[in-house]
Short mmCIF file of C-alpha atoms in Angstrom, two decimals:
data_model
loop_
_atom_site.label_atom_id
_atom_site.label_comp_id
_atom_site.label_asym_id
_atom_site.label_seq_id
_atom_site.Cartn_x
_atom_site.Cartn_y
_atom_site.Cartn_z
CA UNK M 1 -56.76 52.63 191.49
CA UNK M 2 -56.33 51.82 195.15
CA UNK M 3 -59.26 52.43 197.48
CA UNK M 4 -59.12 55.96 198.93
CA UNK M 5 -58.90 56.96 202.56
CA UNK M 6 -59.76 60.21 204.30
CA UNK M 7 -57.66 61.94 206.96
CA UNK M 8 -57.60 65.25 208.78
CA UNK M 9 -54.14 66.79 209.06
CA UNK M 10 -52.54 69.83 210.65
CA UNK M 11 -55.08 70.68 213.29
CA UNK M 12 -55.72 70.41 217.00
CA UNK M 13 -58.77 69.32 219.05
CA UNK M 14 -62.30 69.73 217.76
CA UNK M 15 -64.51 72.58 218.90
CA UNK M 16 -63.52 76.01 220.13
CA UNK M 17 -61.80 77.36 223.22
CA UNK M 18 -62.34 80.59 225.09
CA UNK M 19 -58.55 80.96 225.23
CA UNK M 20 -58.40 81.27 221.44
CA UNK M 21 -58.33 84.84 220.01
CA UNK M 22 -60.98 83.67 217.54
CA UNK M 23 -62.80 80.98 219.54
CA UNK M 24 -65.63 80.75 217.01
CA UNK M 25 -63.34 79.58 214.16
CA UNK M 26 -61.71 76.20 213.52
CA UNK M 27 -59.63 75.41 210.42
CA UNK M 28 -58.98 71.91 209.09
CA UNK M 29 -57.01 70.43 206.21
CA UNK M 30 -58.21 67.16 204.73
CA UNK M 31 -56.14 64.82 202.58
CA UNK M 32 -57.48 62.04 200.38
CA UNK M 33 -54.95 59.22 200.20
CA UNK M 34 -54.67 55.66 198.88
CA UNK M 35 -55.25 53.09 201.61
CA UNK M 36 -52.40 50.83 200.59
CA UNK M 37 -49.48 53.27 200.25
CA UNK M 38 -50.88 56.49 201.70
CA UNK M 39 -50.25 58.34 198.44
CA UNK M 40 -51.95 61.75 198.44
CA UNK M 41 -54.47 61.96 195.62
CA UNK M 42 -56.54 64.94 196.72
CA UNK M 43 -56.92 67.67 199.31
CA UNK M 44 -59.21 70.45 200.50
CA UNK M 45 -59.56 72.89 203.37
CA UNK M 46 -62.50 73.33 205.71
CA UNK M 47 -63.30 76.34 207.89
CA UNK M 48 -65.86 75.80 210.64
CA UNK M 49 -67.64 78.81 212.13
CA UNK M 50 -69.42 78.13 215.40
CA UNK M 51 -72.62 79.72 216.69
CA UNK M 52 -70.94 82.38 218.93
CA UNK M 53 -69.89 84.22 215.76
CA UNK M 54 -73.55 85.23 215.35
CA UNK M 55 -73.50 87.09 218.68
CA UNK M 56 -74.34 90.76 218.21
CA UNK M 57 -72.36 93.18 220.40
CA UNK M 58 -72.65 96.82 219.35
CA UNK M 59 -71.22 96.92 215.79
CA UNK M 60 -69.98 93.32 215.89
CA UNK M 61 -71.92 90.57 214.14
CA UNK M 62 -71.28 87.57 211.87
CA UNK M 63 -70.03 89.32 208.70
CA UNK M 64 -67.94 91.69 210.83
CA UNK M 65 -66.20 88.69 212.45
CA UNK M 66 -65.58 87.02 209.09
CA UNK M 67 -64.23 90.21 207.50
CA UNK M 68 -61.78 91.15 210.27
CA UNK M 69 -60.67 87.59 211.06
CA UNK M 70 -56.90 87.17 211.00
CA UNK M 71 -57.17 83.42 210.36
CA UNK M 72 -60.27 83.09 208.20
CA UNK M 73 -58.78 84.22 204.90
CA UNK M 74 -60.32 85.90 201.88
CA UNK M 75 -62.85 83.14 201.19
CA UNK M 76 -64.59 83.57 204.57
CA UNK M 77 -64.46 87.35 204.12
CA UNK M 78 -66.11 87.09 200.71
CA UNK M 79 -68.68 84.61 202.03
CA UNK M 80 -69.61 86.98 204.85
CA UNK M 81 -70.08 90.09 202.75
CA UNK M 82 -71.89 88.28 199.93
CA UNK M 83 -74.58 86.54 201.97
CA UNK M 84 -74.95 88.68 205.08
CA UNK M 85 -75.68 92.34 205.70
CA UNK M 86 -73.54 94.06 208.34
CA UNK M 87 -75.93 97.00 208.43
CA UNK M 88 -78.85 94.72 209.34
CA UNK M 89 -77.46 92.98 212.42
CA UNK M 90 -75.45 90.61 210.24
CA UNK M 91 -78.52 88.83 208.93
CA UNK M 92 -79.00 87.09 205.59
CA UNK M 93 -79.45 89.69 202.86
CA UNK M 94 -83.04 90.53 201.98
CA UNK M 95 -82.14 89.91 198.33
CA UNK M 96 -82.10 86.20 199.10
CA UNK M 97 -85.40 86.21 200.98
CA UNK M 98 -87.67 87.84 198.40
CA UNK M 99 -87.73 89.36 194.93
CA UNK M 100 -85.99 88.36 191.69
CA UNK M 101 -82.73 87.35 193.40
CA UNK M 102 -84.44 85.04 195.91
CA UNK M 103 -83.85 82.00 193.73
CA UNK M 104 -85.65 78.84 194.81
CA UNK M 105 -86.03 80.10 198.39
CA UNK M 106 -84.87 76.81 199.91
CA UNK M 107 -82.49 78.67 202.22
CA UNK M 108 -83.80 81.44 204.44
CA UNK M 109 -83.60 82.97 207.90
CA UNK M 110 -82.40 79.73 209.47
CA UNK M 111 -78.95 80.77 208.23
CA UNK M 112 -79.01 83.61 210.78
CA UNK M 113 -78.34 81.11 213.58
CA UNK M 114 -76.28 78.05 214.33
CA UNK M 115 -72.94 76.91 213.01
CA UNK M 116 -71.62 76.30 209.51
CA UNK M 117 -68.53 75.17 207.64
CA UNK M 118 -67.13 76.44 204.35
CA UNK M 119 -65.17 74.17 202.05
CA UNK M 120 -62.16 76.34 201.43
CA UNK M 121 -61.25 77.85 198.09
CA UNK M 122 -58.81 80.51 199.23
CA UNK M 123 -56.18 81.43 196.64
CA UNK M 124 -54.00 82.76 199.47
CA UNK M 125 -53.35 79.15 200.46
CA UNK M 126 -52.96 76.83 197.49
CA UNK M 127 -53.45 73.69 199.57
CA UNK M 128 -56.95 74.76 200.52
CA UNK M 129 -58.78 74.30 197.25
CA UNK M 130 -60.87 71.21 196.62
CA UNK M 131 -58.70 69.24 194.24
CA UNK M 132 -58.39 65.69 193.00
CA UNK M 133 -55.20 64.98 191.06
CA UNK M 134 -55.89 64.62 187.31
CA UNK M 135 -54.94 60.94 187.09
CA UNK M 136 -57.49 60.08 189.81
CA UNK M 137 -60.45 62.02 188.41
CA UNK M 138 -63.66 60.53 187.00
CA UNK M 139 -63.39 57.62 189.42
CA UNK M 140 -65.98 58.91 191.91
CA UNK M 141 -63.34 59.94 194.44
CA UNK M 142 -64.60 63.53 194.75
CA UNK M 143 -68.16 62.34 195.41
CA UNK M 144 -66.87 59.75 197.88
CA UNK M 145 -64.87 62.41 199.73
CA UNK M 146 -67.91 64.67 200.09
CA UNK M 147 -69.98 61.83 201.54
CA UNK M 148 -67.15 60.99 203.95
CA UNK M 149 -66.94 64.64 204.97
CA UNK M 150 -70.66 64.80 205.76
CA UNK M 151 -70.28 61.84 208.12
CA UNK M 152 -67.01 62.92 209.71
CA UNK M 153 -66.77 63.93 213.35
CA UNK M 154 -65.37 67.38 212.52
CA UNK M 155 -68.89 68.33 211.38
CA UNK M 156 -70.64 66.88 214.44
CA UNK M 157 -71.76 70.29 215.73
CA UNK M 158 -72.18 71.94 212.32
CA UNK M 159 -75.62 72.77 210.90
CA UNK M 160 -74.79 73.76 207.32
CA UNK M 161 -71.98 73.05 204.88
CA UNK M 162 -71.25 75.62 202.14
CA UNK M 163 -69.07 75.80 199.06
CA UNK M 164 -68.42 78.17 196.18
CA UNK M 165 -67.82 75.74 193.29
CA UNK M 166 -65.14 76.93 190.88
CA UNK M 167 -62.56 75.22 188.72
CA UNK M 168 -59.31 75.67 190.65
CA UNK M 169 -56.72 73.96 188.47
CA UNK M 170 -56.64 76.52 185.66
CA UNK M 171 -53.16 77.49 184.50
CA UNK M 172 -52.08 81.01 183.63
CA UNK M 173 -52.06 80.07 179.95
CA UNK M 174 -55.64 78.76 180.17
CA UNK M 175 -57.16 81.88 181.73
CA UNK M 176 -58.32 83.26 178.36
CA UNK M 177 -59.89 79.99 177.24
CA UNK M 178 -63.52 80.79 178.06
CA UNK M 179 -64.91 77.43 176.94
CA UNK M 180 -62.33 75.47 178.97
CA UNK M 181 -63.02 77.50 182.10
CA UNK M 182 -66.77 77.06 181.63
CA UNK M 183 -66.32 73.31 181.22
CA UNK M 184 -64.21 73.01 184.39
CA UNK M 185 -66.71 75.12 186.32
CA UNK M 186 -69.62 72.94 185.19
CA UNK M 187 -67.76 69.79 186.21
CA UNK M 188 -67.20 71.10 189.72
CA UNK M 189 -70.77 72.41 189.95
CA UNK M 190 -72.06 68.99 188.91
CA UNK M 191 -69.98 67.30 191.60
CA UNK M 192 -71.57 69.34 194.38
CA UNK M 193 -75.08 69.26 192.90
CA UNK M 194 -74.95 65.46 192.79
CA UNK M 195 -73.84 65.50 196.44
CA UNK M 196 -77.04 67.35 197.39
CA UNK M 197 -75.77 70.94 197.56
CA UNK M 198 -78.24 73.63 196.43
CA UNK M 199 -77.82 77.33 195.69
CA UNK M 200 -78.30 79.96 198.41
CA UNK M 201 -80.59 82.51 196.77
CA UNK M 202 -79.01 83.39 193.43
CA UNK M 203 -75.52 83.76 194.91
CA UNK M 204 -72.41 81.84 193.87
CA UNK M 205 -72.65 79.67 197.01
CA UNK M 206 -74.23 76.25 197.42
CA UNK M 207 -75.34 74.89 200.78
CA UNK M 208 -76.16 71.54 202.34
CA UNK M 209 -78.25 70.98 205.48
CA UNK M 210 -76.35 68.50 207.66
CA UNK M 211 -78.80 68.17 210.57
CA UNK M 212 -82.26 68.50 208.98
CA UNK M 213 -83.18 65.82 206.47
CA UNK M 214 -86.47 67.64 205.89
CA UNK M 215 -84.85 70.97 205.05
CA UNK M 216 -86.33 72.34 201.77
CA UNK M 217 -82.91 72.21 200.12
CA UNK M 218 -82.75 68.44 200.70
CA UNK M 219 -86.00 67.98 198.77
CA UNK M 220 -85.09 70.10 195.73
CA UNK M 221 -84.01 68.11 192.67
CA UNK M 222 -80.67 69.23 191.24
CA UNK M 223 -82.25 70.02 187.86
CA UNK M 224 -84.65 72.41 189.61
CA UNK M 225 -81.91 74.48 191.24
CA UNK M 226 -81.45 78.03 189.94
CA UNK M 227 -78.53 79.77 188.27
CA UNK M 228 -76.29 82.43 189.81
CA UNK M 229 -77.64 85.95 189.27
CA UNK M 230 -76.54 88.03 192.25
CA UNK M 231 -73.14 89.72 192.31
CA UNK M 232 -71.83 90.86 195.73
CA UNK M 233 -71.30 94.55 196.52
CA UNK M 234 -67.83 95.89 195.82
CA UNK M 235 -65.27 96.13 198.60
CA UNK M 236 -64.64 93.80 201.57
CA UNK M 237 -66.11 96.21 204.10
CA UNK M 238 -69.25 97.15 202.16
CA UNK M 239 -72.64 96.36 203.69
#
């Protein structure tokens, strides 16, 4: 196969602007293409949330911003309500700081500050999900793309990169095939584990520390990471 290339499409300048109705949010679309002919062989979305989203003003905080966002989509909404507690100043849920759902504990209160990006998996927008076309799989392109993303300028001011690994190319007819779905899920999970992503608590999300090479998550071997145990509370406005 031709050597791949990496390009950001359909977005404006980096960073955020005070003139934007949601100045803390920036959305990107990334295409993976062949260098010789520019043929698209993969794509994924990226949603960057900048530090001002953590600002607490009366009832407003990080999960509140993610839930009511008009641009963020359902994946940011789900991310916000799963990991953060609106009732506790929008901070990381206590479940992930102590007790049986703490997991390995490699992620903690540092997630209450700074900026982060979420690799998009929003079924509202089919072009968002992390996807390599079938004929280009098992050639290391997905792993290559993740390494390129980590080095790319769009993450220059981002502290953490998150993803909820799921198999996205499951047809309607395949939805009842439990073993197939499990296999696809494990393949995607393996891709991100090999790229250095580790689980946040016992949630369905994996994270990667972009700025701190000495972050505990960067020192945890992939085989020592924990399994998902925690299920988020029901309802997009809960907690």
